[in-house]
GROMACS .gro file of N, CA and C in nm:
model
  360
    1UNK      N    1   0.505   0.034  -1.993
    1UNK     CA    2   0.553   0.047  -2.130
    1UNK      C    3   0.704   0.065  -2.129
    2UNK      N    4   0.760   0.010  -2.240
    2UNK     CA    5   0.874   0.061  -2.235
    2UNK      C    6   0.969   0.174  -2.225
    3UNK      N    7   1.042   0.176  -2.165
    3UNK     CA    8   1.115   0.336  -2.163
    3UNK      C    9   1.032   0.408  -2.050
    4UNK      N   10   0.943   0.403  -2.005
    4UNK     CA   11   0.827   0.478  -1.868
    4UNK      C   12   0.917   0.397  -1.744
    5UNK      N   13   0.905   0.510  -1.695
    5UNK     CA   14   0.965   0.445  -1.502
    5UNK      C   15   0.844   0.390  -1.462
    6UNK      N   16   0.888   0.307  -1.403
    6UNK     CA   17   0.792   0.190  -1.337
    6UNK      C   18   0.715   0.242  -1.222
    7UNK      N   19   0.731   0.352  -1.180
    7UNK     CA   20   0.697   0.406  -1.047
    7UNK      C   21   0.538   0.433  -1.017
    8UNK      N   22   0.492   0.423  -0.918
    8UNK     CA   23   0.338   0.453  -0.866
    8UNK      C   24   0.290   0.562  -0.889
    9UNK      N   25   0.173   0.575  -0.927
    9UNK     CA   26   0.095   0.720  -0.893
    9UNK      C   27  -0.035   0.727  -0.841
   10UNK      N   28  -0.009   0.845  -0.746
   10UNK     CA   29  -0.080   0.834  -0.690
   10UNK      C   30  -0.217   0.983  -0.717
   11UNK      N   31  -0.337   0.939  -0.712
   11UNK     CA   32  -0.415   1.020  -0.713
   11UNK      C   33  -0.511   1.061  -0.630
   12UNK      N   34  -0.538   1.209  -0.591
   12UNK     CA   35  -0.574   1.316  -0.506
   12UNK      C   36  -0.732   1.327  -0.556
   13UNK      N   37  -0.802   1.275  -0.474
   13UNK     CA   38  -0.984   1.276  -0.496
   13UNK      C   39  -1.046   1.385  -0.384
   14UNK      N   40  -1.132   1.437  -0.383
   14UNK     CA   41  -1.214   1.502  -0.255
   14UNK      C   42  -1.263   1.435  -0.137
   15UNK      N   43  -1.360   1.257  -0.201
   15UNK     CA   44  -1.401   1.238  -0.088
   15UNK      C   45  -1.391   1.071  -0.124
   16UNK      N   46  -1.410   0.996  -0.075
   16UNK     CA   47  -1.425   0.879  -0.081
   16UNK      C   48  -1.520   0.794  -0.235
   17UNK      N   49  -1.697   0.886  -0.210
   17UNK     CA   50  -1.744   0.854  -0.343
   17UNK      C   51  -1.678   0.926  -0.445
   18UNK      N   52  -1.588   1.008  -0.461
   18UNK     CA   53  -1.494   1.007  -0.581
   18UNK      C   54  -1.388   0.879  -0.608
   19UNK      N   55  -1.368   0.861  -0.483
   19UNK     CA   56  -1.281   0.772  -0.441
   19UNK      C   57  -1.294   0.670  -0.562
   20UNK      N   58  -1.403   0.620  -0.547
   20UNK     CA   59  -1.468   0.451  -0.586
   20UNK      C   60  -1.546   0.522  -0.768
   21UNK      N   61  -1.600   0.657  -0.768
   21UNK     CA   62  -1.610   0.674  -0.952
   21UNK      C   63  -1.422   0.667  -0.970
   22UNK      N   64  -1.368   0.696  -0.916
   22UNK     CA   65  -1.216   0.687  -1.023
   22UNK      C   66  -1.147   0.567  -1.028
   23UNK      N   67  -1.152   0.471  -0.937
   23UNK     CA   68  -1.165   0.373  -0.964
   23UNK      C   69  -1.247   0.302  -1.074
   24UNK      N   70  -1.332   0.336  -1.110
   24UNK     CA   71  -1.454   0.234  -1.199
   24UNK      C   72  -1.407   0.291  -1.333
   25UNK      N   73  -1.350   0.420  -1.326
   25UNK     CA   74  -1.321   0.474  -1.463
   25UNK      C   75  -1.205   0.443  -1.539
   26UNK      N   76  -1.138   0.386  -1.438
   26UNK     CA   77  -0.994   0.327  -1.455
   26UNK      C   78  -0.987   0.172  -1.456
   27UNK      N   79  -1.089   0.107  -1.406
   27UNK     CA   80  -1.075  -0.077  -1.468
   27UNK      C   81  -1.214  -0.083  -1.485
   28UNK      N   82  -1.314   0.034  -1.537
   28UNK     CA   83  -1.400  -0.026  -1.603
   28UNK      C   84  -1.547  -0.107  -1.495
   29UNK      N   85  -1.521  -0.138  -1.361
   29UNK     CA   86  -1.549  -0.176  -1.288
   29UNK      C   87  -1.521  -0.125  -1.142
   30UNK      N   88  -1.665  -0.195  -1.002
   30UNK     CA   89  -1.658  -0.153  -0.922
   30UNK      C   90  -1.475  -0.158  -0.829
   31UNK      N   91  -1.461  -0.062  -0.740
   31UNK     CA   92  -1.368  -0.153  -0.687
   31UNK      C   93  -1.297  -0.241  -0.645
   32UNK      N   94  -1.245  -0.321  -0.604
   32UNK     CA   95  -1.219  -0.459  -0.574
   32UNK      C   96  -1.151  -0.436  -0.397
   33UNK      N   97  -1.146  -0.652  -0.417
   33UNK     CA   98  -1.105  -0.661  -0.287
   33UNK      C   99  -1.149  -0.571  -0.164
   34UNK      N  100  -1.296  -0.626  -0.147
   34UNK     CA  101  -1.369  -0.590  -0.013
   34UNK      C  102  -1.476  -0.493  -0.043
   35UNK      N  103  -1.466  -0.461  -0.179
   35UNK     CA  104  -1.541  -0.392  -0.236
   35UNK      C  105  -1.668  -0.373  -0.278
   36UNK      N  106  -1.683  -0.561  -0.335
   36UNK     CA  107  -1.764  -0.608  -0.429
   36UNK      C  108  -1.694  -0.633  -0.541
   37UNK      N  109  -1.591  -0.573  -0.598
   37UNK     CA  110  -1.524  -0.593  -0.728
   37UNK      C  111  -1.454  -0.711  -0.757
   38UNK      N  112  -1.402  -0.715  -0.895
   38UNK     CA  113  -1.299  -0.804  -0.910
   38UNK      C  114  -1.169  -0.764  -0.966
   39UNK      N  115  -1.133  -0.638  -0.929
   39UNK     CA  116  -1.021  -0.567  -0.971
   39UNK      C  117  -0.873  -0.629  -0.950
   40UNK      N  118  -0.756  -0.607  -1.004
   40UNK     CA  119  -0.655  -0.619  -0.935
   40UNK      C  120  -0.627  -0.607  -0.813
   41UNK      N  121  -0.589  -0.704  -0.762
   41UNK     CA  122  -0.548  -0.717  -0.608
   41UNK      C  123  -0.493  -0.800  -0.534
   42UNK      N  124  -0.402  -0.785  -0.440
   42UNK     CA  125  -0.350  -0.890  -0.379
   42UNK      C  126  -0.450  -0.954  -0.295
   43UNK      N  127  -0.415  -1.103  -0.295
   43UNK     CA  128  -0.544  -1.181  -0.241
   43UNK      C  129  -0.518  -1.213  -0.093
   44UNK      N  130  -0.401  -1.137  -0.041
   44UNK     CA  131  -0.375  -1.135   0.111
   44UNK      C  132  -0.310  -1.232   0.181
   45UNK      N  133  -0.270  -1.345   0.135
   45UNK     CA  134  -0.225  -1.480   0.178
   45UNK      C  135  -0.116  -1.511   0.208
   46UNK      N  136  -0.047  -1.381   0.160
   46UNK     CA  137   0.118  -1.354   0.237
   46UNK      C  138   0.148  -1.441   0.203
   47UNK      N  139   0.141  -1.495   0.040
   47UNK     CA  140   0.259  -1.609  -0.041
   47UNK      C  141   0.349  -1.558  -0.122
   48UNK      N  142   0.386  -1.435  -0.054
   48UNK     CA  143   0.487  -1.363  -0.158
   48UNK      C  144   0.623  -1.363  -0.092
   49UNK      N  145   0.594  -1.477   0.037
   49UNK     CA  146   0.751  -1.462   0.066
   49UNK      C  147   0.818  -1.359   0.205
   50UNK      N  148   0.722  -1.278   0.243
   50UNK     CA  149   0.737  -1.182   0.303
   50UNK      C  150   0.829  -1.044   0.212
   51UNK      N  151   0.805  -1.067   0.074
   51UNK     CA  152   0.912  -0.963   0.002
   51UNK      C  153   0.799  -0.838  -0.027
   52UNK      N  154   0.751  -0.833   0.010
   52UNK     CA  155   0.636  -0.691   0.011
   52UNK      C  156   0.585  -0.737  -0.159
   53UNK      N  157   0.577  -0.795  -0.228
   53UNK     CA  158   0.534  -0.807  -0.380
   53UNK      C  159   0.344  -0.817  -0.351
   54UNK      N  160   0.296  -0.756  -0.469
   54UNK     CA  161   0.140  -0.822  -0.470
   54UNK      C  162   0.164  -0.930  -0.557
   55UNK      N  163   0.063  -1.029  -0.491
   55UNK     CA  164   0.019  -1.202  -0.578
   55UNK      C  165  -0.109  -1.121  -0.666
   56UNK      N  166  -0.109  -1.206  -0.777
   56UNK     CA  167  -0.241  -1.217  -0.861
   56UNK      C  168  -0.307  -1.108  -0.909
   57UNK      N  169  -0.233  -1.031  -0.941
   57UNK     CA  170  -0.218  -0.875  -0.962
   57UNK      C  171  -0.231  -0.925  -1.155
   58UNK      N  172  -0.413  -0.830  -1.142
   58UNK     CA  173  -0.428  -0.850  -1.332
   58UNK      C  174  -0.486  -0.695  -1.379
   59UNK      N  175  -0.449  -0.662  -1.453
   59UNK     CA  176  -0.477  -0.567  -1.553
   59UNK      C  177  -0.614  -0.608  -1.565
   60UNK      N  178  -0.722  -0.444  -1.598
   60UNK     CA  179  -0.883  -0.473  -1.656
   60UNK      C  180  -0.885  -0.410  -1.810
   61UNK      N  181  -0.915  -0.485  -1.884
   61UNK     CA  182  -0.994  -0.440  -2.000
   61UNK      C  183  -0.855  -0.350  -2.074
   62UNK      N  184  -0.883  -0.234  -2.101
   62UNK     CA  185  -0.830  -0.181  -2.152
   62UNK      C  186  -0.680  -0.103  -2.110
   63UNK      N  187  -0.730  -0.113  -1.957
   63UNK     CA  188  -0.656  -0.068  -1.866
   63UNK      C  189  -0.536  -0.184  -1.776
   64UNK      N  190  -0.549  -0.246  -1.890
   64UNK     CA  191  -0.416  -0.377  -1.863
   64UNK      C  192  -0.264  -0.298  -1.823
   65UNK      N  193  -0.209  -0.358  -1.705
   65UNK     CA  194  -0.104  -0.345  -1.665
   65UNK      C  195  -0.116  -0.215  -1.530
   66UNK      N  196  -0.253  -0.189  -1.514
   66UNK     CA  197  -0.243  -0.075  -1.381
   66UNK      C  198  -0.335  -0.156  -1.285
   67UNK      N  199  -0.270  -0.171  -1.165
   67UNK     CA  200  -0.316  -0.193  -1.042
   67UNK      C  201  -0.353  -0.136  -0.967
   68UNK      N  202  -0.482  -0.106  -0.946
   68UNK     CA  203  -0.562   0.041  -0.894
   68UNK      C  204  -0.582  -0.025  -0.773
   69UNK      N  205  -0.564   0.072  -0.645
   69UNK     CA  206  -0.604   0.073  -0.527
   69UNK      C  207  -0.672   0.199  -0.441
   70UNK      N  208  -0.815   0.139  -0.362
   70UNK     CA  209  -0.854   0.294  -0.282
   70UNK      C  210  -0.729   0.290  -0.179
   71UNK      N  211  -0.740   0.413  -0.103
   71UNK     CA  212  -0.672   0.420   0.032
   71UNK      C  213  -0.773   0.544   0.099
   72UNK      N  214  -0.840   0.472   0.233
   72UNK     CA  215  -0.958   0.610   0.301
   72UNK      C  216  -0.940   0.525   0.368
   73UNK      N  217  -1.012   0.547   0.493
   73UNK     CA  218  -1.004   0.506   0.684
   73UNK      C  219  -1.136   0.394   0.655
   74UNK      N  220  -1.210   0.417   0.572
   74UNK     CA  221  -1.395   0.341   0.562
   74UNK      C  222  -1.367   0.188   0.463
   75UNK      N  223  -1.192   0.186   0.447
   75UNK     CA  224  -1.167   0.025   0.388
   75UNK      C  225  -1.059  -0.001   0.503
   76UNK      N  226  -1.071  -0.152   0.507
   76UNK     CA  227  -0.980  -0.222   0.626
   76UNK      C  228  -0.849  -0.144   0.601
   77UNK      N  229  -0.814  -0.193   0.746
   77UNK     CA  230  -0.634  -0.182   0.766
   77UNK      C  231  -0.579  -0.259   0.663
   78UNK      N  232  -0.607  -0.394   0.698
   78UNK     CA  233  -0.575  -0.497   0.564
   78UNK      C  234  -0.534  -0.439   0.436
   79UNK      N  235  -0.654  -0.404   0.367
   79UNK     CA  236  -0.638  -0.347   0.231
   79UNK      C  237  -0.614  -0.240   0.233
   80UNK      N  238  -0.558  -0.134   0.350
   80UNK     CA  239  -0.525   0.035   0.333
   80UNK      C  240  -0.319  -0.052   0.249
   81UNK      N  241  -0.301  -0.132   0.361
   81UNK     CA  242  -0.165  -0.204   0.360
   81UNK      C  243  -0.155  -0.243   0.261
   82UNK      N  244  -0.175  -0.283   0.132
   82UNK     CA  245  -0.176  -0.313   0.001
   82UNK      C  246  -0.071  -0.195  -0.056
   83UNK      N  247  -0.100  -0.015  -0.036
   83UNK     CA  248  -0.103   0.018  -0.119
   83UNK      C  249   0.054   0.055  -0.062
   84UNK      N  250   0.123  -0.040   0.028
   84UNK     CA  251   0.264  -0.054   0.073
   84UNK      C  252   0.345  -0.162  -0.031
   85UNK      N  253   0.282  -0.205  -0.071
   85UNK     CA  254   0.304  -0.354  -0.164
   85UNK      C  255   0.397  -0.249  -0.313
   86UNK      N  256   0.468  -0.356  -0.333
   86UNK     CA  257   0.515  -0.356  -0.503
   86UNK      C  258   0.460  -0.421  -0.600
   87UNK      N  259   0.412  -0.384  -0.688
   87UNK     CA  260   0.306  -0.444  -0.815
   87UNK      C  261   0.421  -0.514  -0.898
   88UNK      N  262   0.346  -0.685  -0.943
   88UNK     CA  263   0.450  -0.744  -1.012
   88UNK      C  264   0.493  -0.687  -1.139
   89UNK      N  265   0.582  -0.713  -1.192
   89UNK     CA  266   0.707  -0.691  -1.281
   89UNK      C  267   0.588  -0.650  -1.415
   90UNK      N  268   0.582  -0.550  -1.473
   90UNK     CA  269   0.509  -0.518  -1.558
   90UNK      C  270   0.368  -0.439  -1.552
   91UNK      N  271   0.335  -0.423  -1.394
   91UNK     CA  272   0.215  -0.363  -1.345
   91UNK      C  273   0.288  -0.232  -1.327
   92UNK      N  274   0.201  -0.140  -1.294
   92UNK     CA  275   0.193   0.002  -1.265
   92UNK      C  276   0.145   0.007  -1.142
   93UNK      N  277   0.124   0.038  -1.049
   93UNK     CA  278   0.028   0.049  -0.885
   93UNK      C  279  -0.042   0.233  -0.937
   94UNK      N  280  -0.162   0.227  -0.885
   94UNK     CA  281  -0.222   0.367  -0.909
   94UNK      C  282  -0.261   0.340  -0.791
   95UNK      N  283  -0.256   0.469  -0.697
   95UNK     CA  284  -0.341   0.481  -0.515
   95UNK      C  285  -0.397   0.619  -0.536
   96UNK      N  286  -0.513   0.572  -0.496
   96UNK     CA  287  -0.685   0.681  -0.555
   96UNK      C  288  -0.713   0.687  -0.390
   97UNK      N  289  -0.657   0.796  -0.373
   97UNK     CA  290  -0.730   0.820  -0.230
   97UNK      C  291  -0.735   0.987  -0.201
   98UNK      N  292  -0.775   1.047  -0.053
   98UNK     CA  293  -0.796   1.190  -0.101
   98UNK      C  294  -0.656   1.235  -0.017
   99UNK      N  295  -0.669   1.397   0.017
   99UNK     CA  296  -0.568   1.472   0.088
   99UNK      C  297  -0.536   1.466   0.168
  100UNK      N  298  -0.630   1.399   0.294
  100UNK     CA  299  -0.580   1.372   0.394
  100UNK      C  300  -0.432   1.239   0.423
  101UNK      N  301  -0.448   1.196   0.336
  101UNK     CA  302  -0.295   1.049   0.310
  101UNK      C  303  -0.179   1.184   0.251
  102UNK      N  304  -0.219   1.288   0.218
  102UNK     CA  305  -0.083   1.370   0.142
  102UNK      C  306   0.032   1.436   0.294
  103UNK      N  307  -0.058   1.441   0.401
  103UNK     CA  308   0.058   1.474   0.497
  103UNK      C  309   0.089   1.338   0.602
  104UNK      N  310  -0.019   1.237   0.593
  104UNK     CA  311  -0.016   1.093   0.683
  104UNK      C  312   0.083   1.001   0.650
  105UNK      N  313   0.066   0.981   0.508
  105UNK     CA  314   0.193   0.840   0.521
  105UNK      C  315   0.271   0.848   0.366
  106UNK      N  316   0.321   0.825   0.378
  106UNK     CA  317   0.453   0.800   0.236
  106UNK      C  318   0.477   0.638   0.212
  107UNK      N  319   0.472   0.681   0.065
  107UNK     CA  320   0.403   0.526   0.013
  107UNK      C  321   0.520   0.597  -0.124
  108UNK      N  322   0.653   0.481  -0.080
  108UNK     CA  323   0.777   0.475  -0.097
  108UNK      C  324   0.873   0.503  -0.268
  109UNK      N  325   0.771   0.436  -0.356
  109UNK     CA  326   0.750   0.368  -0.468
  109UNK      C  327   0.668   0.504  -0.574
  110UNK      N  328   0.583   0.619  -0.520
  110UNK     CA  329   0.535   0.694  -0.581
  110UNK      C  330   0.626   0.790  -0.685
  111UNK      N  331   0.602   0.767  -0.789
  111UNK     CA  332   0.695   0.901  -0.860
  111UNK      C  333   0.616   1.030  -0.943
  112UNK      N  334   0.458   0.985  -0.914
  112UNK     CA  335   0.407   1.054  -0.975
  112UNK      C  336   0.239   1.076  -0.938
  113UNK      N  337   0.189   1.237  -0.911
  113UNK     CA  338   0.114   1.285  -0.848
  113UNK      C  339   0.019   1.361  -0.907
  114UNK      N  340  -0.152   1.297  -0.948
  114UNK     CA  341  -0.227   1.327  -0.978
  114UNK      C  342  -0.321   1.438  -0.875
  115UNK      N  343  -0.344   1.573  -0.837
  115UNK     CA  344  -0.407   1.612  -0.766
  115UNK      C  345  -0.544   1.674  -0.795
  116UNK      N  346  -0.683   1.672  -0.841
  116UNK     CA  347  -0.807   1.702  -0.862
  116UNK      C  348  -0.815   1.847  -0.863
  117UNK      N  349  -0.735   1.911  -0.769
  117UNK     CA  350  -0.730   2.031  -0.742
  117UNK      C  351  -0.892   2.110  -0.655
  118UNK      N  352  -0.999   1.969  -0.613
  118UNK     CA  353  -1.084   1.980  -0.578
  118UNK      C  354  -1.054   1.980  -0.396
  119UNK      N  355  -1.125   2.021  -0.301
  119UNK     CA  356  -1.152   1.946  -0.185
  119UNK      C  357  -1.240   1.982  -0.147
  120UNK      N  358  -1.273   1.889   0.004
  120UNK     CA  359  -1.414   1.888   0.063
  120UNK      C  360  -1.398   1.984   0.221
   0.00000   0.00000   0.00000
């Protein structure tokens, strides 16, 4: 939206099957890309140039303009690496994963931090 920083957020789940309900609650649908879903996602084909951008990156339903991604050890390397990507020009990136990614890796682009206040 206008005037909103463009920046990622990221959100703090307990376990993995939280993982995949906050996902569904947020495009309406299962996860995507490797999932079963048909969510926003880069389709992996590294036609972006090598500029870190996601390709084919679509908004669901109501929830147009956010690019939801899991991040847990139980989805590929492949798609953990997505949530390194920059969402095209008008997307939002959301990364739904749990606590253990809060001391592992820094994912560059985040400006903003959803935490459940739950854990396992």
């Amino acid at each position: 939206r206008a005037g909103k920083s463009p920046g990622a957020i990221l959100v703090f789940v307990p376990g993995f099957g939280e993982i995949k309900r906050c996902i569904r609650a947020l495009t309406d649908e299962e996860p995507g890309y490797g999932w079963g879903g048909k969510g926003g996602k880069d389709s992996g084909n590294g036609k972006d140039g090598g500029k870190g951008k996601a390709s084919g990156v679509q908004g669901s339903g109501s929830c147009a303009g956010l690019w939801v991604l899991p991040l847990h050890s139980m989805i590929s390397v492949t798609e953990q690496r997505l949530v390194f990507k920059r969402p095209e020009r008008g997307m939002r990136k959301v990364v739904v994963t749990t606590n253990i990614a809060e001391t592992s890796i820094t994912i560059d682009d985040v400006e903003y931090v959803v935490d459940c206040g739950r854990h396992k």
